[in-house]
XYZ file of C-alpha atoms in Angstrom:
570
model
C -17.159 -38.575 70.496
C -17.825 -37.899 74.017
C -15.142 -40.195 75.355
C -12.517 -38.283 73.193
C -13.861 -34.680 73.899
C -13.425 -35.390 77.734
C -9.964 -36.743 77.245
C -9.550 -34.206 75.046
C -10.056 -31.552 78.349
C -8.259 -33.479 80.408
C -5.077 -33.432 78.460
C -5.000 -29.601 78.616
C -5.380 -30.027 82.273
C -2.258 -31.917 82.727
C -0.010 -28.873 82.282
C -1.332 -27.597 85.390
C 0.054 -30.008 88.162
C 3.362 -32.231 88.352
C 3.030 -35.494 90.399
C 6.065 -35.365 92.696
C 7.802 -39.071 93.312
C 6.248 -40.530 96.984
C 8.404 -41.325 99.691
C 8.626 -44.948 100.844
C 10.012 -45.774 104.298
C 10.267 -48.818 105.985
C 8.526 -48.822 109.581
C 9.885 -50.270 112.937
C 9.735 -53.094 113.478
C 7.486 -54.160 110.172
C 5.609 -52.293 107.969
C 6.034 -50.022 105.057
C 4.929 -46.109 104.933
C 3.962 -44.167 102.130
C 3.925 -40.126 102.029
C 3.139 -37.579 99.465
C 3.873 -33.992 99.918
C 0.633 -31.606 100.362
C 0.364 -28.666 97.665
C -2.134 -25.820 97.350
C -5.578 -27.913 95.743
C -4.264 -31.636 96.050
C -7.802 -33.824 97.627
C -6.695 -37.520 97.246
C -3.633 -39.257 96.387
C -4.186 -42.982 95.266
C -1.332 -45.674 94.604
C -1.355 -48.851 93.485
C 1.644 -51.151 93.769
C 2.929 -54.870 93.514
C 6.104 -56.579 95.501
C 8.532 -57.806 93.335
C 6.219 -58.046 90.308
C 6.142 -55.487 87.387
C 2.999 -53.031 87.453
C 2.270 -52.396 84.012
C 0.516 -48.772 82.875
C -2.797 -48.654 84.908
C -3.197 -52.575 86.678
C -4.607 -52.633 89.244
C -1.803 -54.251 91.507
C -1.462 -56.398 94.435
C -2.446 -53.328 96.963
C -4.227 -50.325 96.109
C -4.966 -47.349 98.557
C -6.996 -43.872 98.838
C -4.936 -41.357 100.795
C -7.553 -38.415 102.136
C -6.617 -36.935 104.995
C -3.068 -34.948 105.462
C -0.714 -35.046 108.735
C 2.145 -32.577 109.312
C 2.152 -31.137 106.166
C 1.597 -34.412 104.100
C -0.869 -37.338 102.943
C 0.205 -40.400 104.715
C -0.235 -44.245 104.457
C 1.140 -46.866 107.194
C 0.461 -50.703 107.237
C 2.278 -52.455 109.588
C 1.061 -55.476 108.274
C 2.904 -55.391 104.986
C 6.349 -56.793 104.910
C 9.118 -56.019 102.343
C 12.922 -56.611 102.488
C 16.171 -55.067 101.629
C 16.776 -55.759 97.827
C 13.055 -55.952 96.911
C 11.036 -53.505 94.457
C 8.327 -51.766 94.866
C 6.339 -50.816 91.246
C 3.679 -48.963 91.338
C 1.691 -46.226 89.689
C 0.274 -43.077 91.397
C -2.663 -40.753 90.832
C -3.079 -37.490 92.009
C -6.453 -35.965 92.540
C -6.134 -31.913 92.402
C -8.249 -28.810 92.006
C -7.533 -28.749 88.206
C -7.864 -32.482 87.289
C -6.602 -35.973 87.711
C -2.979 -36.578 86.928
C -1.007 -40.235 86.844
C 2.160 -41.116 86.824
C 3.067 -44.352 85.559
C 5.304 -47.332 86.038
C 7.544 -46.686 88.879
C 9.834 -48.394 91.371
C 11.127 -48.302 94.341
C 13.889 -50.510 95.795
C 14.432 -51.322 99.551
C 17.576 -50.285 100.161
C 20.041 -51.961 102.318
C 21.113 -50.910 105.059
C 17.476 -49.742 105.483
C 16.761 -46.599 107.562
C 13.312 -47.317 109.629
C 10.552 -45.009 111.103
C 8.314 -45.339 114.181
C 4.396 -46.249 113.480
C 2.564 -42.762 114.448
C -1.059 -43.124 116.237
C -3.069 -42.359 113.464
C -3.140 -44.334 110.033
C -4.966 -42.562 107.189
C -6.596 -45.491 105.327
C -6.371 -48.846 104.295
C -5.227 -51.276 101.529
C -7.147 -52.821 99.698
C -5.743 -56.448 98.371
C -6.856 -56.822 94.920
C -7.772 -60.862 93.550
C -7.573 -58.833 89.202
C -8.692 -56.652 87.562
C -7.894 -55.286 83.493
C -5.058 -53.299 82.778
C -6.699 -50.927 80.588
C -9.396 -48.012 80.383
C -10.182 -44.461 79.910
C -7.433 -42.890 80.960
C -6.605 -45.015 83.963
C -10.187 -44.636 85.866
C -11.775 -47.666 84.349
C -8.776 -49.404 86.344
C -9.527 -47.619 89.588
C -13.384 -48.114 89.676
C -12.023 -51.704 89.485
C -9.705 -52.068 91.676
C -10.618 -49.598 94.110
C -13.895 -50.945 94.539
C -16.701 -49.131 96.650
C -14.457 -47.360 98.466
C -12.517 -46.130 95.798
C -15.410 -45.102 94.171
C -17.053 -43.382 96.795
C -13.641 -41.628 97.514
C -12.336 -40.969 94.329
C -15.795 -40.462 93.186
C -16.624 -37.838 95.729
C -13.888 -36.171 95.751
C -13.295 -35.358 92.765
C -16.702 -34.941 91.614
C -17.367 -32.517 94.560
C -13.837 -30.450 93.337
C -14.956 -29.949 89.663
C -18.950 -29.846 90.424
C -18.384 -27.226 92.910
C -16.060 -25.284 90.561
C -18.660 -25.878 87.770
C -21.554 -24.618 89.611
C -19.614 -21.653 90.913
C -19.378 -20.513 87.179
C -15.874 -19.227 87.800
C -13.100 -18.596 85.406
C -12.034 -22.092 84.172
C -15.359 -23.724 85.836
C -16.441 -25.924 82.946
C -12.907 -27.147 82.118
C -12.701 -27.940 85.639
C -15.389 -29.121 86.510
C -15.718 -31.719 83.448
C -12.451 -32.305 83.820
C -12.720 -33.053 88.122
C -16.080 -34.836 87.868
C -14.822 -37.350 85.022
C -10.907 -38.007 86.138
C -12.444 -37.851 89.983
C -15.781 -40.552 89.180
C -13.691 -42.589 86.595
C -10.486 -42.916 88.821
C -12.648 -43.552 91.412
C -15.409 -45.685 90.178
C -17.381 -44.913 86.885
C -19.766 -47.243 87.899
C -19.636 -46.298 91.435
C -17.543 -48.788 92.751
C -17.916 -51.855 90.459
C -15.970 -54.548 91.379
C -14.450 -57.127 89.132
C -13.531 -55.414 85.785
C -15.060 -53.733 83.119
C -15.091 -53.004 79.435
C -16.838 -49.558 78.643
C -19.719 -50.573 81.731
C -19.482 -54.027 80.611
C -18.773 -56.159 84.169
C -15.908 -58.162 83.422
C -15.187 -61.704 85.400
C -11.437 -60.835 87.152
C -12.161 -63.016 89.787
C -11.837 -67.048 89.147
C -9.854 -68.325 86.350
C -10.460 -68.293 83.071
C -10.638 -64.479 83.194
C -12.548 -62.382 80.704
C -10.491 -61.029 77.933
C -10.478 -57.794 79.229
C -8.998 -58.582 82.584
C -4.859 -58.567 83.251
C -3.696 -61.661 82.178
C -0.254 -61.546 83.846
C -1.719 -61.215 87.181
C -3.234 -63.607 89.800
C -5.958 -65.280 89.489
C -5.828 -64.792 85.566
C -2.330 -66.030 85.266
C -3.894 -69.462 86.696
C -2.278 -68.768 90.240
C -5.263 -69.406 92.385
C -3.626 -70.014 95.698
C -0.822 -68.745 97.043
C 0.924 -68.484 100.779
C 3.897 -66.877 101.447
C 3.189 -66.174 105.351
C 2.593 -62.919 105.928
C 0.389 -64.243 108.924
C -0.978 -67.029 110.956
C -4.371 -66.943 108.573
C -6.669 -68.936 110.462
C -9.510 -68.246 107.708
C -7.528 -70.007 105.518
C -5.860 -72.670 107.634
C -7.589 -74.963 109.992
C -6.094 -76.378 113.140
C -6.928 -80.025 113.727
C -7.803 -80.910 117.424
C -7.217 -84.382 118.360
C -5.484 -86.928 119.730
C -6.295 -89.684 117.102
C -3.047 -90.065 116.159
C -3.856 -90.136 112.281
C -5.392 -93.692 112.558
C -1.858 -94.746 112.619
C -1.459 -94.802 116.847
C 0.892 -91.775 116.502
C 2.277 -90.527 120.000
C 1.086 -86.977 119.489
C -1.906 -84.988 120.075
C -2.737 -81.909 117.359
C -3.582 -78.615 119.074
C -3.912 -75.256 118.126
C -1.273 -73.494 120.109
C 1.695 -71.185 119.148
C 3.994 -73.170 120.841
C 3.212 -75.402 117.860
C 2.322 -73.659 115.017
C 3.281 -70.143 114.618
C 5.059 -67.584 111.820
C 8.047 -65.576 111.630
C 9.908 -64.247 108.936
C 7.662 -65.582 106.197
C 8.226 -69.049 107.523
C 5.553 -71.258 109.032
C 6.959 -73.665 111.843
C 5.394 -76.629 113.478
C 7.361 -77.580 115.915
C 6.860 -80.378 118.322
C 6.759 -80.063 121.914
C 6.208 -82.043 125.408
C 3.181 -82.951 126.982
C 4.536 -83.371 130.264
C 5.454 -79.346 129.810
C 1.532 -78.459 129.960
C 0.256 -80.565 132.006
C 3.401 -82.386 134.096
C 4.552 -85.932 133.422
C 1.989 -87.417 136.515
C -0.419 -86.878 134.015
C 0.252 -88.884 131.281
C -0.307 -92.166 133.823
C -3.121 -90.375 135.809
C -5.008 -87.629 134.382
C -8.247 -87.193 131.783
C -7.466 -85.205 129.198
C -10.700 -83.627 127.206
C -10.781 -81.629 123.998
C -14.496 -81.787 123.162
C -14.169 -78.202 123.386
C -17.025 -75.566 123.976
C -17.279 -73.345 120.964
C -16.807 -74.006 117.223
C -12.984 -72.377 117.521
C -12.046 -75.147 119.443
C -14.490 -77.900 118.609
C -12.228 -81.720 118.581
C -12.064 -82.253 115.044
C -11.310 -86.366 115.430
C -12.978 -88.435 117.671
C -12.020 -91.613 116.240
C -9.714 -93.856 118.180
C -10.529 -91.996 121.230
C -9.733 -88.898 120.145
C -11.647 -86.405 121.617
C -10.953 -87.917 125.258
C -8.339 -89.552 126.935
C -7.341 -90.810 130.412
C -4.204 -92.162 131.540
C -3.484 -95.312 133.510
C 0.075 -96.726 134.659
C 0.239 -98.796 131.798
C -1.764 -96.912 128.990
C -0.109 -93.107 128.942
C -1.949 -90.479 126.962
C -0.551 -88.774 124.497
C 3.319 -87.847 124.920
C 4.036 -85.351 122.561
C 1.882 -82.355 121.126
C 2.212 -80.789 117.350
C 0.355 -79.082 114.935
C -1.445 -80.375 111.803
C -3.524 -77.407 109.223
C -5.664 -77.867 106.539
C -7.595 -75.892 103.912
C -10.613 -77.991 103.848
C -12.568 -74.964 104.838
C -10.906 -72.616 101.976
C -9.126 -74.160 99.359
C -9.340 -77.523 97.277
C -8.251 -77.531 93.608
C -8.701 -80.703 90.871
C -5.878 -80.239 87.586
C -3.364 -77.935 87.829
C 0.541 -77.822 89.616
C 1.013 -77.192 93.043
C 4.898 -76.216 95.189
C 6.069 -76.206 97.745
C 9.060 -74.954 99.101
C 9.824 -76.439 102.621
C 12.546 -77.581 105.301
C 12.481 -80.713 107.070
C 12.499 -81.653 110.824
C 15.382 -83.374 112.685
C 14.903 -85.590 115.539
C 14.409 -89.004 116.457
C 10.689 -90.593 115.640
C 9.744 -87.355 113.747
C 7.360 -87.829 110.834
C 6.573 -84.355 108.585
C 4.304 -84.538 105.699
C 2.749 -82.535 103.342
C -0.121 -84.305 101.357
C -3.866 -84.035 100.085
C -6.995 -85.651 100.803
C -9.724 -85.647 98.757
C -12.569 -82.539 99.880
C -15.475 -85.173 99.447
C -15.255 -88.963 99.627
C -16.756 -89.732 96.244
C -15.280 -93.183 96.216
C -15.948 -93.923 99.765
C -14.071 -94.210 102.706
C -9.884 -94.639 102.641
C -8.345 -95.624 100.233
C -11.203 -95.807 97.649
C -11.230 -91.912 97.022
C -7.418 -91.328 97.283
C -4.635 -89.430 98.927
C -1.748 -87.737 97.262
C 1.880 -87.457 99.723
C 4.197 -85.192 98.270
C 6.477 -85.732 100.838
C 7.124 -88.108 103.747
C 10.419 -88.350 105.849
C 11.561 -89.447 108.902
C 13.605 -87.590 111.121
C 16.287 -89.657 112.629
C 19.861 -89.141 111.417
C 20.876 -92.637 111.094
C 18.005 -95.241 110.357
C 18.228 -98.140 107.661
C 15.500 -100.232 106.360
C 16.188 -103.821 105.795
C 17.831 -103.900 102.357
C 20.574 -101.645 104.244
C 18.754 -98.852 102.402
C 18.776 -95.186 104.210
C 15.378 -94.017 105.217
C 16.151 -91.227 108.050
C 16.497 -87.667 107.263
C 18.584 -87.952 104.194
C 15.558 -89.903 102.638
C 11.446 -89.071 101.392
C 8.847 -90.739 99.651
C 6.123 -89.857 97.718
C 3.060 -91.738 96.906
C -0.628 -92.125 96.107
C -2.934 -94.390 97.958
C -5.888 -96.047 96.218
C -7.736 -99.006 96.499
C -11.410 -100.413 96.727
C -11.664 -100.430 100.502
C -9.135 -101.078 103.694
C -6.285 -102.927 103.790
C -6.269 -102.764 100.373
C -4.217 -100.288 98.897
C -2.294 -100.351 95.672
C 0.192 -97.336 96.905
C 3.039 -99.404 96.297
C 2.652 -98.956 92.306
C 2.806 -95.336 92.650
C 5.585 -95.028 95.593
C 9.005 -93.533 94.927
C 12.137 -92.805 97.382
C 14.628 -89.805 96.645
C 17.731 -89.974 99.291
C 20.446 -86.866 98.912
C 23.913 -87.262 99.154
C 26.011 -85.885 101.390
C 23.689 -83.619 103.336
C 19.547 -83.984 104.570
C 16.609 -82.662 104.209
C 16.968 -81.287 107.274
C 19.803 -78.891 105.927
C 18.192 -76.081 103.515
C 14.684 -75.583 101.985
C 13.720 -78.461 99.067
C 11.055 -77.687 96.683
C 7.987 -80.545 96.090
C 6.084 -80.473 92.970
C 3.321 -81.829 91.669
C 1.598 -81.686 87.755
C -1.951 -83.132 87.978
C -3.869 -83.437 84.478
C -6.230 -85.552 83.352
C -4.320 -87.993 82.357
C -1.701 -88.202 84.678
C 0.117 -86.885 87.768
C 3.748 -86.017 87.279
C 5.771 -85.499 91.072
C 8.946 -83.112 91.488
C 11.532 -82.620 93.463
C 14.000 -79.369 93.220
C 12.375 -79.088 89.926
C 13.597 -82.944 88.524
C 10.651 -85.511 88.109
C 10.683 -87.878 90.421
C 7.659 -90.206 89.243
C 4.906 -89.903 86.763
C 1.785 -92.046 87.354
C -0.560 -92.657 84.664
C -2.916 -95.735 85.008
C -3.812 -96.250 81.333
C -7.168 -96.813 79.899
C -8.319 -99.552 82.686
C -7.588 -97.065 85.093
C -6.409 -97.530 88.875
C -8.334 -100.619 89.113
C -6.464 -102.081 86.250
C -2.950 -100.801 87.477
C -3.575 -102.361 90.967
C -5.034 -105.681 89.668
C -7.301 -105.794 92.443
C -9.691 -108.245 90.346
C -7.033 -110.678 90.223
C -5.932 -110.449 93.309
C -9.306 -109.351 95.323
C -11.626 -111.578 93.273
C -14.357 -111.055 91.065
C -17.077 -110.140 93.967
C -14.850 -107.091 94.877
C -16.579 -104.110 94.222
C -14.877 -101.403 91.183
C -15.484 -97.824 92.932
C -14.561 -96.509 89.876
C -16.611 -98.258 87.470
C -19.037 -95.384 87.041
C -16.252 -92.787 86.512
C -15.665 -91.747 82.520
C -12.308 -90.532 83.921
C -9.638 -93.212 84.043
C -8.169 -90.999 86.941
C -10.464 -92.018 89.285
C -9.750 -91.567 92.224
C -7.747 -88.693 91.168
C -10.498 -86.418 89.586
C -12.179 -84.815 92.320
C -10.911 -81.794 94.287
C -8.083 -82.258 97.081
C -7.238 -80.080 99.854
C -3.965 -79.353 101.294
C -2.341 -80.901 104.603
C 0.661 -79.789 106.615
C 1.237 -81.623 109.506
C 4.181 -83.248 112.367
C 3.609 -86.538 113.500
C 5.748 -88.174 116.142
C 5.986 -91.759 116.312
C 3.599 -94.468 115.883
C 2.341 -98.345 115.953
C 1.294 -98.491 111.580
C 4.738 -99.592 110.503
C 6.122 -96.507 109.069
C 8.940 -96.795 111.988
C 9.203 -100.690 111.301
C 10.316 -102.946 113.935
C 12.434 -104.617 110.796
C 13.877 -101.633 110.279
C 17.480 -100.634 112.145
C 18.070 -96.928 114.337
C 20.661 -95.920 115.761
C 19.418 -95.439 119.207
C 17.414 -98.399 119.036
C 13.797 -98.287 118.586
C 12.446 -98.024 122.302
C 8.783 -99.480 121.197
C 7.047 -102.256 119.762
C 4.954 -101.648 117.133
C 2.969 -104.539 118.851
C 3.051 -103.508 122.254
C 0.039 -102.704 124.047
C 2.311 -100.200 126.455
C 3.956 -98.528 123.309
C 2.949 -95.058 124.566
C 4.826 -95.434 127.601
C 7.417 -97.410 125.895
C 8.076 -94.864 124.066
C 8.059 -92.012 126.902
C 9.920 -93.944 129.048
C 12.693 -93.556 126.753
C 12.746 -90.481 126.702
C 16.550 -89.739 127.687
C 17.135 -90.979 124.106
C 15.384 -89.316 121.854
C 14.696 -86.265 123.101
C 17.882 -85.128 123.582
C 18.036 -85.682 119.554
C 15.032 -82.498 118.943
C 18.035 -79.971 120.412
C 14.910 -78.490 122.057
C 17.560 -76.466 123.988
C 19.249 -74.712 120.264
C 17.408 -72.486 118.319
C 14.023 -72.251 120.173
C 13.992 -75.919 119.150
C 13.369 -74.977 115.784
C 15.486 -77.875 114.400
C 12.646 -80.075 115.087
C 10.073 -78.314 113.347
C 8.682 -78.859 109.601
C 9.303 -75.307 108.059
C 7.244 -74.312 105.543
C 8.249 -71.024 102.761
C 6.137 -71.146 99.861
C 2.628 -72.794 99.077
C 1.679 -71.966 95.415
C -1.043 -73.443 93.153
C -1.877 -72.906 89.424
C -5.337 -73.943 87.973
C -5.054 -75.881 84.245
């Protein structure tokens, strides 16, 4: 009864204000800015709003932000760091907190029009958004929704604000005070925060998990992470919480010709795009010191710690016959913030092209449960070359125009069992190289099912015996080898345990993935054999170099671009 007699009093407030339509501009040379008109008794406007995804009634939405303070004659919102195109919508919902009440308005859009007319950012920025992870789409009039999604300081705002309006109007006893100040205090704390702030969700003061997936019932199912989208990267930024730089000069264990640095000559973002993009060494340091100098990337702080010290990775010094590292790249990780076990996983990427260029984008498991590689796995979604005109053997194209995918298992090094769960996709009549390509992957527990462009590509399921059965490895190992999978009740073993994500561009390299079998058209200017292959390699430099077009496009040709990283929990 006391719910309905306060919305009762706030329905016959609602006659007394109309919520005027907000003005969305887009900002020079990114950002997006939101104003609202000022009128006699208006204290806070609050929107919430997604990008391209319906806002149903009260969600809470991708971005949700208090608007206090007025400038020239209006309450203003800037954020420089949100990007939106020409062509994309804007829904949202708006709520207007005024002398006489709370007032909403509902399930609105705005499109980016095109050509777009832009504003300069002004020194002062009101506020700021608030990203919000879920929260339910229902409530009391809206305000359950905003104590959620606003959080603390939504609740403190809101709260304030419109508590302070009606209590002071209340207290004052004036004409209309106890319709007003009901009506303030409730819209203001409930819009706000009716439990102060509560983050998370809520059913009637009932905290509500909005958070991880499986969501409470009460949570929005349609949004993220409820929907069972629990990563996603679409590049708004270089986030360095989320994505670690490796620093070393390893070379992956396979004798690779680069060194991995963080540096945004290597790894950078523009236009929702992540590039890594491979560059000289001789450029940083001069070409004397591949042959002469020590090159050390201990490093002094945890920022720039070397993360791989294997295979003399951390420190290197050149000698006239044993050059250091050519080339430098980039290779990220989420081992820090993000591994997942079950569920699908895109992305949506472009491929490098340029002699002795090898992208990938693959997993490794977060914790060795099995051991060390290949007992607890590693999933490639993609592999490539980047040579225009390379043949294996059979006669078969493996350059640009070609990938693999595969899974590597096995009880312990050299034995691996990847070539039972290996495929090879080659286009026709254009590369990889050419347009963005999008790589899949299904993972359940009983099988993993790969994708490319949306068409399967391979699905691996080891049966009942498992991935020791599939690879035979007591036939052909013996019986003394060692199962690390026997204690495992999933037959997926390795492939039960959480993975984390890898993006990285190798150049080059002595394991065998550039075979000395197989035939290029330059010629391959090393021997995977070779104690000099390093210098080999650099020496022939007038070859392949001239193939990265380092000279067109800010040498973006050679780089592995990256769109779209999504991931969905099952």
């Amino acid at each position: 009864m006391i719910v309905l007699y306060v919305l009762a009093l706030i329905s016959c407030a609602c006659a007394q204000y109309t919520v005027r339509d907000p003005v969305f501009e887009m900002m020079s040379p990114q950002g997006l800015r939101i104003s609202y008109t000022d009128t006699n008794g208006v204290n806070l406007v609050g929107l919430h709003f997604n990008i391209d995804t319906p806002l149903a009634g009260v969600a809470a939405g991708q971005y949700n932000i208090d608007i206090v303070d007025k400038s020239g004659g209006a309450f203003v919102y800037e954020d420089q760091g949100i990007t939106v195109r020409p062509g994309q919508t804007i829904y949202y919902w708006i709520l207007v907190v005024h002398n006489s009440g709370g007032f909403q308005k509902t399930e609105q859009s705005w499109t980016v029009p095109s050509p777009i007319t832009t504003t300069q950012a002004t020194t002062t920025r009101t506020t700021a958004a608030t990203t919000t992870t879920a929260a339910p789409s229902g409530g009391i009039s809206g305000g359950i929704s905003g104590g959620i999604s606003g959080g603390t300081s939504g609740g403190t705002t809101g709260g304030t604000t419109g508590g302070t309006t009606g209590g002071t109007t209340l207290t004052g006893g004036t004409t209309g005070g106890i319709t007003g100040g009901i009506t303030g205090g409730i819209t203001g704390g409930i819009t706000g925060g009716i439990t102060g702030g509560l983050t998370g969700g809520t059913t009637f003061g009932i905290a509500a998990n909005c958070k991880e997936y499986p969501c409470d019932a009460a949570c929005d199912q349609t949004v993220a992470p409820c929907n069972g989208l629990i990563f996603e990267e679409n590049w708004d930024k270089l986030d360095f919480d989320r994505w670690q730089h490796e620093l070393t000069m390893s070379g992956g264990g396979n004798w690779e010709f680069q060194m991995y640095v963080n540096n945004r000559s290597n790894s950078y973002v523009r236009d929702n795009t992540l590039f890594i993009k491979p560059t000289l060494t001789s450029e940083k340091f001069g070409e004397a010191a591949l042959s002469s100098e020590t090159v050390d990337i201990w490093g002094m702080s945890p920022a720039d710690y070397c993360t791989g010290n294997a295979f003399w990775g951390c420190s290197r010094t050149g000698t006239g016959t044993n050059y250091i590292n050519p080339a430098r790249s980039a290779r990220l990780r989420t081992v820090n913030s993000f591994a997942f076990k079950y569920g699908k996983i895109e992305v949506e990427a472009k491929l490098p092209t340029g002699d002795w260029l090898w992208p990938a984008i693959w997993m490794l498991p977060k914790h060795n449960s099995y051991g060390q590689w290949p007992a607890s796995g590693e999933i490639d979604l993609m592999e490539s070359r980047g040579n225009k005109n390379a043949r294996n053997s059979q006669g078969e194209s493996i350059g640009v125009d070609s990938m693999g995918t595969t899974m590597h298992w096995g009880p312990y090094w050299p034995v691996n069992g990847y070539a039972k769960t290996h495929v090879t996709k080659t286009l026709s009549g254009e590369t990889f190289g050419d347009r963005f390509h999008k790589w899949g992957l299904e993972w359940t527990e009983n099988d993993l099912t790969f994708y490319l462009d949306d068409q399967e590509i391979m699905k691996v399921d080891p049966g009942p015996g498992g991935f020791w059965e599939l690879g035979e490895f007591s036939q052909t190992q013996g019986a003394a080898t060692h199962n690390p999978w026997q204690y495992s009740d999933s037959k997926l073993a390795p492939f039960d345990h959480e993975f984390y994500i890898i993006l990285n561009l190798a150049v080059g390299g002595t394991n065998g993935f550039f075979s000395d079998q197989d035939t290029f058209a330059s010629g391959k200017p090393w021997s995977n054999e070779s104690p000099t292959a390093f210098k080999d390699f650099w020496m022939a430099k007038n070859q392949w170099y001239p193939t990265w077009n380092a000279d067109v496009n800010n040498g973006e040709d050679a780089a592995l671009q990256v769109k779209t990283i999504r991931v969905w929990k099952y």
